Amino acid sequence: FMKAPDARRKRATEFGVTTGLTFPRFLVPWRTGRFRTVNQPKTKVELSINFQDRPYYARTLSSAGITYMWTNSRYSSFSLRPIDINVVDMTRPVDPEFLGNTSNKYLINSFKTQFIGGLSFGYGYNNQRKNLGGNATNIRFNAETAGNLIDAVEHAFFSPAKGKEQYTIFGIEYSQYFRTDLSVSRKIMLGGATALVGRLYGGVAMAYGNSSSVPFDRQFYCGGSNSMRGWAARTLGPGIDGRIASDYPSQLGNMRLEMNLEARFPVWGFLHGAVFCDVGNIWFAGQGTTPENQFQLRNFYKRVGLNTGIGARLDFNFFIFRLDWGIQLHDPNVNPGERWVIRNFSLKHTALSFGVGYPF
């Protein structure tokens, strides 16, 4: 169930089916002798369909893809997804109440029926296994692009449908964008099981060519158990003018910057504690309707969220249950002059989140 202004629709339904096969080698139409130096090659083939019925819209998500995964050392891993096809079908148009009176066309266009066809690459580095109980570094990098090959073919052999500016494939407008993000975290042991862990995260996505906005699911959000823990997921946004006028959590942006710092320490047996601080937000980089929700280097620090908090972890070695209580300190979602929450603090300025594993 979800909180929503329309009392007749408070239920959100989602169901889907995903199937896949993983092969212990590269499935390619040529000999794979040149890949003998690659460690642990794998090929994963996936198909999925997902239906979402939300208070303000309904849509069906269909996807198909092939992913190649491998390692070349004990600490680095790679993934390449040369075929990544997604179809977003808005089976029920977005309720105007959901978007409120926003004039942000970038946000409105991200909820359209779209065909997404592209490729992605991922890299990971983690030396935790080498340094069990010691200092460790974790790096994750992802990059994806969509629509370029389709766009080249469309421009070479076809023209847009009469009365339309965008090209289509199978009668559906296709998305064209680039998205990348980088996460770097470092754990420093302070003695025994006590550690100080920090993370830097940055991501940006830009639409171009056949698209005026990045698809809804490819945009960034803040809040939740692995992000700004003083806010629930998708409730921290890029300023009051960038907000969607509804109680449904839907704050999005095409840029995200975040820093996290957490001190972890044992309490008793498998019970561990944590004290943390998170700072960050999302923005519209290069796209937006007002200076309030656009990223501007000269004053972006005035529009970041800041929270602190405490947490408990149940460490059973094989898995970790985590409970975090985040407390907002600076809220960029409200008017200037009211953003320092300490002046008018209440429980509504806190968030309780549950997770499995460490947040970073």
Short mmCIF file of C-alpha atoms in Angstrom, two decimals:
data_model
loop_
_atom_site.label_atom_id
_atom_site.label_comp_id
_atom_site.label_asym_id
_atom_site.label_seq_id
_atom_site.Cartn_x
_atom_site.Cartn_y
_atom_site.Cartn_z
CA PHE A 1 0.00 0.00 0.00
CA MET A 2 1.11 3.54 -0.71
CA LYS A 3 0.24 7.00 0.51
CA ALA A 4 -1.48 8.95 -2.25
CA PRO A 5 -3.82 11.95 -2.40
CA ASP A 6 -6.44 9.95 -4.32
CA ALA A 7 -8.10 7.79 -1.64
CA ARG A 8 -9.57 5.49 -4.30
CA ARG A 9 -6.13 4.29 -5.40
CA LYS A 10 -3.66 3.55 -2.64
CA ARG A 11 -2.62 0.12 -3.83
CA ALA A 12 0.49 -0.47 -5.90
CA THR A 13 0.82 -3.80 -7.67
CA GLU A 14 3.90 -5.17 -9.36
CA PHE A 15 4.66 -8.62 -10.69
CA GLY A 16 7.05 -10.03 -13.22
CA VAL A 17 8.87 -13.04 -14.57
CA THR A 18 12.60 -13.28 -15.26
CA THR A 19 14.39 -16.23 -16.77
CA GLY A 20 18.01 -16.70 -17.71
CA LEU A 21 20.77 -19.15 -18.50
CA THR A 22 24.45 -18.83 -17.60
CA PHE A 23 27.09 -20.67 -19.63
CA PRO A 24 30.68 -21.20 -18.35
CA ARG A 25 32.19 -19.81 -21.58
CA PHE A 26 31.76 -17.05 -24.14
CA LEU A 27 28.97 -17.74 -26.63
CA VAL A 28 30.24 -16.02 -29.79
CA PRO A 29 30.02 -16.94 -33.50
CA TRP A 30 33.78 -17.36 -33.83
CA ARG A 31 36.53 -19.39 -32.22
CA THR A 32 37.33 -18.40 -28.66
CA GLY A 33 41.00 -19.38 -28.63
CA ARG A 34 42.00 -15.74 -28.33
CA PHE A 35 40.25 -15.62 -24.94
CA ARG A 36 42.39 -18.31 -23.31
CA THR A 37 44.03 -15.77 -21.00
CA VAL A 38 40.62 -14.63 -19.71
CA ASN A 39 39.70 -15.99 -16.28
CA GLN A 40 36.26 -17.40 -15.48
CA PRO A 41 34.48 -16.47 -18.76
CA LYS A 42 30.68 -16.59 -18.56
CA THR A 43 27.76 -15.76 -20.81
CA LYS A 44 24.38 -14.89 -19.37
CA VAL A 45 21.21 -14.79 -21.49
CA GLU A 46 18.17 -13.12 -19.91
CA LEU A 47 14.51 -12.48 -20.71
CA SER A 48 12.06 -10.68 -18.44
CA ILE A 49 8.66 -9.02 -18.35
CA ASN A 50 7.36 -6.86 -15.52
CA PHE A 51 3.99 -5.19 -14.98
CA GLN A 52 3.61 -2.20 -12.64
CA ASP A 53 0.27 -0.73 -11.59
CA ARG A 54 0.95 2.40 -9.55
CA PRO A 55 -1.55 4.96 -8.19
CA TYR A 56 -0.72 7.38 -11.00
CA TYR A 57 0.28 5.22 -13.95
CA ALA A 58 0.59 1.66 -15.21
CA ARG A 59 3.28 0.27 -17.48
CA THR A 60 4.78 -2.95 -18.79
CA LEU A 61 8.56 -3.43 -18.97
CA SER A 62 9.98 -6.06 -21.32
CA SER A 63 13.69 -6.76 -21.70
CA ALA A 64 16.17 -9.12 -23.34
CA GLY A 65 19.92 -9.15 -23.17
CA ILE A 66 23.21 -11.01 -23.38
CA THR A 67 26.02 -10.32 -20.90
CA TYR A 68 29.64 -11.48 -21.07
CA MET A 69 31.46 -11.60 -17.70
CA TRP A 70 35.10 -12.35 -16.90
CA THR A 71 38.05 -11.53 -14.64
CA ASN A 72 41.71 -10.95 -15.41
CA SER A 73 43.08 -10.92 -11.87
CA ARG A 74 42.03 -11.85 -8.39
CA TYR A 75 40.53 -8.43 -7.77
CA SER A 76 39.14 -7.07 -11.05
CA SER A 77 35.94 -8.15 -12.81
CA PHE A 78 34.38 -7.03 -16.08
CA SER A 79 31.00 -7.25 -17.79
CA LEU A 80 29.99 -6.36 -21.32
CA ARG A 81 26.36 -6.32 -22.43
CA PRO A 82 26.42 -5.86 -26.23
CA ILE A 83 22.71 -6.60 -26.58
CA ASP A 84 20.43 -4.79 -24.16
CA ILE A 85 16.85 -4.31 -25.38
CA ASN A 86 14.09 -2.79 -23.26
CA VAL A 87 10.56 -1.74 -24.17
CA VAL A 88 8.65 0.56 -21.81
CA ASP A 89 4.92 0.48 -22.59
CA MET A 90 2.80 3.00 -20.69
CA THR A 91 -0.37 0.92 -20.60
CA ARG A 92 -2.18 3.69 -18.67
CA PRO A 93 -1.23 7.32 -19.27
CA VAL A 94 0.37 9.23 -16.42
CA ASP A 95 -2.23 10.92 -14.22
CA PRO A 96 -1.79 14.74 -14.40
CA GLU A 97 -2.05 14.80 -10.61
CA PHE A 98 1.16 12.78 -10.40
CA LEU A 99 3.21 15.43 -12.21
CA GLY A 100 1.25 18.25 -10.61
CA ASN A 101 1.75 21.62 -12.24
CA THR A 102 5.40 21.04 -13.07
CA SER A 103 6.66 22.74 -16.23
CA ASN A 104 9.75 20.51 -16.40
CA LYS A 105 9.37 18.97 -19.88
CA TYR A 106 12.51 16.89 -19.28
CA LEU A 107 10.74 15.08 -16.44
CA ILE A 108 7.41 14.78 -18.26
CA ASN A 109 9.02 13.23 -21.37
CA SER A 110 10.82 10.59 -19.30
CA PHE A 111 7.46 8.85 -18.68
CA LYS A 112 6.70 8.16 -22.36
CA THR A 113 6.43 4.79 -24.11
CA GLN A 114 9.97 4.09 -25.36
CA PHE A 115 12.19 1.55 -27.05
CA ILE A 116 15.66 1.31 -25.48
CA GLY A 117 18.33 -0.57 -27.38
CA GLY A 118 22.00 -0.23 -26.56
CA LEU A 119 25.02 -1.66 -24.82
CA SER A 120 26.71 -1.33 -21.43
CA PHE A 121 30.03 -2.01 -19.75
CA GLY A 122 30.90 -2.51 -16.09
CA TYR A 123 34.15 -2.75 -14.15
CA GLY A 124 34.69 -3.73 -10.53
CA TYR A 125 37.74 -3.85 -8.27
CA ASN A 126 37.63 -5.31 -4.76
CA ASN A 127 40.67 -6.43 -2.75
CA GLN A 128 38.65 -7.32 0.35
CA ARG A 129 39.43 -11.03 0.03
CA LYS A 130 43.14 -10.33 0.00
CA ASN A 131 42.88 -8.14 3.08
CA LEU A 132 40.35 -9.96 5.27
CA GLY A 133 40.17 -8.02 8.47
CA GLY A 134 42.34 -5.24 7.00
CA ASN A 135 42.10 -2.12 4.87
CA ALA A 136 40.26 -2.57 1.57
CA THR A 137 39.26 -0.65 -1.56
CA ASN A 138 36.13 -1.14 -3.67
CA ILE A 139 35.66 0.50 -7.08
CA ARG A 140 32.63 0.21 -9.35
CA PHE A 141 32.31 1.84 -12.75
CA ASN A 142 29.43 1.57 -15.21
CA ALA A 143 28.78 3.11 -18.61
CA GLU A 144 25.94 2.59 -21.05
CA THR A 145 24.70 4.13 -24.25
CA ALA A 146 21.52 3.57 -26.20
CA GLY A 147 20.06 4.33 -29.60
CA ASN A 148 23.21 5.16 -31.56
CA LEU A 149 23.21 2.21 -33.96
CA ILE A 150 19.44 2.45 -34.45
CA ASP A 151 19.72 6.18 -35.06
CA ALA A 152 22.43 5.72 -37.71
CA VAL A 153 20.31 3.20 -39.62
CA GLU A 154 17.15 5.31 -39.32
CA HIS A 155 18.85 8.44 -40.65
CA ALA A 156 20.47 6.51 -43.49
CA PHE A 157 17.36 4.78 -44.83
CA PHE A 158 14.22 6.33 -43.31
CA SER A 159 12.51 9.59 -42.41
CA PRO A 160 10.39 10.48 -39.36
CA ALA A 161 6.67 9.72 -39.57
CA LYS A 162 4.61 12.52 -41.04
CA GLY A 163 3.94 15.21 -38.46
CA LYS A 164 6.61 13.94 -36.04
CA GLU A 165 10.16 15.07 -35.36
CA GLN A 166 11.36 11.85 -33.70
CA TYR A 167 12.28 8.66 -35.52
CA THR A 168 10.60 5.41 -34.48
CA ILE A 169 11.32 1.69 -34.57
CA PHE A 170 8.37 -0.71 -34.72
CA GLY A 171 6.19 2.39 -34.30
CA ILE A 172 7.81 3.33 -30.95
CA GLU A 173 10.11 6.26 -30.34
CA TYR A 174 13.57 5.03 -29.38
CA SER A 175 15.74 6.57 -26.65
CA GLN A 176 19.19 7.98 -27.29
CA TYR A 177 21.35 8.79 -24.30
CA PHE A 178 24.61 8.17 -22.45
CA ARG A 179 24.85 7.27 -18.75
CA THR A 180 27.84 6.64 -16.48
CA ASP A 181 28.51 6.38 -12.77
CA LEU A 182 31.51 5.75 -10.51
CA SER A 183 31.63 4.59 -6.89
CA VAL A 184 34.87 4.50 -4.88
CA SER A 185 34.89 3.30 -1.27
CA ARG A 186 37.73 2.78 1.19
CA LYS A 187 37.72 0.89 4.49
CA ILE A 188 40.39 1.73 7.10
CA MET A 189 40.71 -0.54 10.11
CA LEU A 190 41.18 1.31 13.40
CA GLY A 191 41.88 -1.77 15.51
CA GLY A 192 40.03 -5.01 16.18
CA ALA A 193 36.67 -4.94 14.38
CA THR A 194 36.42 -1.13 14.43
CA ALA A 195 36.63 0.53 11.02
CA LEU A 196 36.10 3.84 9.28
CA VAL A 197 34.53 3.54 5.80
CA GLY A 198 34.03 6.29 3.25
CA ARG A 199 32.50 6.42 -0.20
CA LEU A 200 32.44 8.90 -3.08
CA TYR A 201 29.75 8.49 -5.73
CA GLY A 202 29.07 10.44 -8.91
CA GLY A 203 26.83 9.81 -11.88
CA VAL A 204 25.49 11.67 -14.90
CA ALA A 205 23.15 10.81 -17.79
CA MET A 206 22.58 12.96 -20.87
CA ALA A 207 19.97 12.62 -23.60
CA TYR A 208 20.65 13.70 -27.19
CA GLY A 209 19.66 13.03 -30.78
CA ASN A 210 16.26 11.34 -30.89
CA SER A 211 15.54 11.95 -27.17
CA SER A 212 14.80 15.05 -25.14
CA SER A 213 15.15 13.24 -21.79
CA VAL A 214 16.70 10.17 -20.22
CA PRO A 215 14.15 7.38 -19.55
CA PHE A 216 12.61 7.27 -16.08
CA ASP A 217 14.42 4.08 -15.06
CA ARG A 218 17.83 5.39 -16.18
CA GLN A 219 17.71 8.54 -14.07
CA PHE A 220 19.22 8.87 -10.58
CA TYR A 221 17.57 9.14 -7.19
CA CYS A 222 18.66 9.64 -3.58
CA GLY A 223 17.47 8.24 -0.29
CA GLY A 224 16.93 4.74 1.03
CA SER A 225 19.07 2.16 2.77
CA ASN A 226 22.13 2.52 0.48
CA SER A 227 22.11 6.25 -0.11
CA MET A 228 21.01 9.34 1.87
CA ARG A 229 19.62 7.49 4.86
CA GLY A 230 17.84 10.50 6.35
CA TRP A 231 15.28 10.23 3.54
CA ALA A 232 13.17 7.41 2.15
CA ALA A 233 14.04 6.32 -1.39
CA ARG A 234 13.19 8.88 -4.10
CA THR A 235 12.13 11.59 -1.64
CA LEU A 236 15.25 13.80 -1.69
CA GLY A 237 15.21 16.05 -4.72
CA PRO A 238 16.79 18.96 -6.54
CA GLY A 239 15.02 21.86 -4.84
CA ILE A 240 11.43 22.90 -4.30
CA ASP A 241 10.88 23.90 -7.94
CA GLY A 242 11.97 20.46 -9.10
CA ARG A 243 9.51 18.60 -6.93
CA ILE A 244 6.57 16.66 -8.26
CA ALA A 245 3.43 17.88 -6.51
CA SER A 246 2.25 14.64 -4.98
CA ASP A 247 2.91 12.46 -1.97
CA TYR A 248 4.18 9.66 -4.17
CA PRO A 249 7.99 9.36 -3.87
CA SER A 250 9.26 10.32 -7.31
CA GLN A 251 12.21 12.69 -7.05
CA LEU A 252 14.53 12.12 -10.02
CA GLY A 253 17.46 13.79 -11.74
CA ASN A 254 20.01 13.11 -14.45
CA MET A 255 22.96 13.84 -12.14
CA ARG A 256 23.89 12.59 -8.67
CA LEU A 257 26.73 13.47 -6.30
CA GLU A 258 27.10 11.85 -2.89
CA MET A 259 29.61 11.32 -0.10
CA ASN A 260 29.21 8.91 2.82
CA LEU A 261 31.22 8.33 5.98
CA GLU A 262 30.52 5.54 8.46
CA ALA A 263 32.23 4.34 11.65
CA ARG A 264 31.62 0.66 12.42
CA PHE A 265 32.32 -0.96 15.78
CA PRO A 266 31.45 -4.13 17.72
CA VAL A 267 28.89 -3.98 20.51
CA TRP A 268 28.35 -7.51 21.78
CA GLY A 269 28.78 -10.83 20.01
CA PHE A 270 27.22 -10.65 16.53
CA LEU A 271 25.69 -7.23 17.29
CA HIS A 272 27.61 -4.34 15.76
CA GLY A 273 26.88 -0.64 15.72
CA ALA A 274 27.50 2.27 13.36
CA VAL A 275 27.49 6.06 13.31
CA PHE A 276 27.21 7.65 9.88
CA CYS A 277 26.94 10.89 7.93
CA ASP A 278 25.68 11.31 4.35
CA VAL A 279 25.77 14.37 2.09
CA GLY A 280 24.52 14.64 -1.49
CA ASN A 281 21.62 15.21 -3.84
CA ILE A 282 20.40 14.87 -7.42
CA TRP A 283 20.10 17.60 -10.04
CA PHE A 284 19.22 18.25 -13.66
CA ALA A 285 22.53 18.79 -15.44
CA GLY A 286 22.14 20.70 -18.68
CA GLN A 287 18.36 20.25 -18.51
CA GLY A 288 15.81 21.83 -16.20
CA THR A 289 13.27 24.57 -15.81
CA THR A 290 14.68 26.81 -13.09
CA PRO A 291 18.07 27.51 -11.48
CA GLU A 292 16.70 25.81 -8.35
CA ASN A 293 16.88 22.31 -9.83
CA GLN A 294 19.79 22.76 -12.25
CA PHE A 295 23.32 21.86 -11.25
CA GLN A 296 25.44 24.99 -10.98
CA LEU A 297 29.04 24.64 -9.86
CA ARG A 298 29.12 28.00 -8.11
CA ASN A 299 26.36 27.22 -5.62
CA PHE A 300 25.46 23.51 -5.76
CA TYR A 301 26.64 23.09 -2.16
CA LYS A 302 23.65 25.14 -1.01
CA ARG A 303 21.31 22.49 -2.36
CA VAL A 304 22.79 19.31 -0.92
CA GLY A 305 21.08 17.17 1.67
CA LEU A 306 22.90 16.41 4.92
CA ASN A 307 22.01 13.75 7.46
CA THR A 308 23.57 11.86 10.32
CA GLY A 309 22.36 8.73 12.08
CA ILE A 310 23.02 5.54 13.96
CA GLY A 311 22.69 1.91 12.93
CA ALA A 312 22.68 -1.64 14.18
CA ARG A 313 24.06 -4.65 12.33
CA LEU A 314 23.52 -8.33 13.00
CA ASP A 315 26.70 -9.91 11.60
CA PHE A 316 26.30 -13.66 11.03
CA ASN A 317 29.47 -13.88 8.86
CA PHE A 318 27.62 -15.26 5.82
CA PHE A 319 25.15 -12.36 5.73
CA ILE A 320 24.41 -9.13 7.58
CA PHE A 321 21.05 -7.68 8.60
CA ARG A 322 21.18 -3.89 8.89
CA LEU A 323 18.88 -1.29 10.50
CA ASP A 324 19.69 2.42 10.11
CA TRP A 325 17.97 5.45 11.62
CA GLY A 326 18.82 8.57 9.62
CA ILE A 327 18.28 12.09 10.94
CA GLN A 328 18.04 15.02 8.54
CA LEU A 329 20.19 18.06 9.25
CA HIS A 330 19.87 20.09 6.02
CA ASP A 331 16.86 19.63 3.71
CA PRO A 332 17.12 21.27 0.25
CA ASN A 333 13.50 20.36 -0.55
CA VAL A 334 12.17 23.33 1.43
CA ASN A 335 12.49 27.10 1.09
CA PRO A 336 15.81 28.82 1.83
CA GLY A 337 15.93 29.90 5.45
CA GLU A 338 14.07 26.76 6.54
CA ARG A 339 16.57 24.15 5.35
CA TRP A 340 18.48 23.65 8.61
CA VAL A 341 16.13 21.11 10.19
CA ILE A 342 17.53 21.57 13.71
CA ARG A 343 15.51 24.78 13.97
CA ASN A 344 12.21 22.92 13.70
CA PHE A 345 13.07 19.25 14.28
CA SER A 346 10.45 16.49 14.49
CA LEU A 347 10.25 12.76 13.78
CA LYS A 348 9.11 13.49 10.22
CA HIS A 349 12.69 14.56 9.58
CA THR A 350 13.96 11.03 10.20
CA ALA A 351 13.85 7.78 8.26
CA LEU A 352 14.21 4.14 9.32
CA SER A 353 15.66 1.80 6.70
CA PHE A 354 16.37 -1.94 6.60
CA GLY A 355 18.96 -3.61 4.43
CA VAL A 356 20.95 -6.77 3.87
CA GLY A 357 24.72 -6.31 3.73
CA TYR A 358 26.67 -3.12 4.19
CA PRO A 359 25.49 0.02 2.34
CA PHE A 360 28.91 0.40 0.66
#
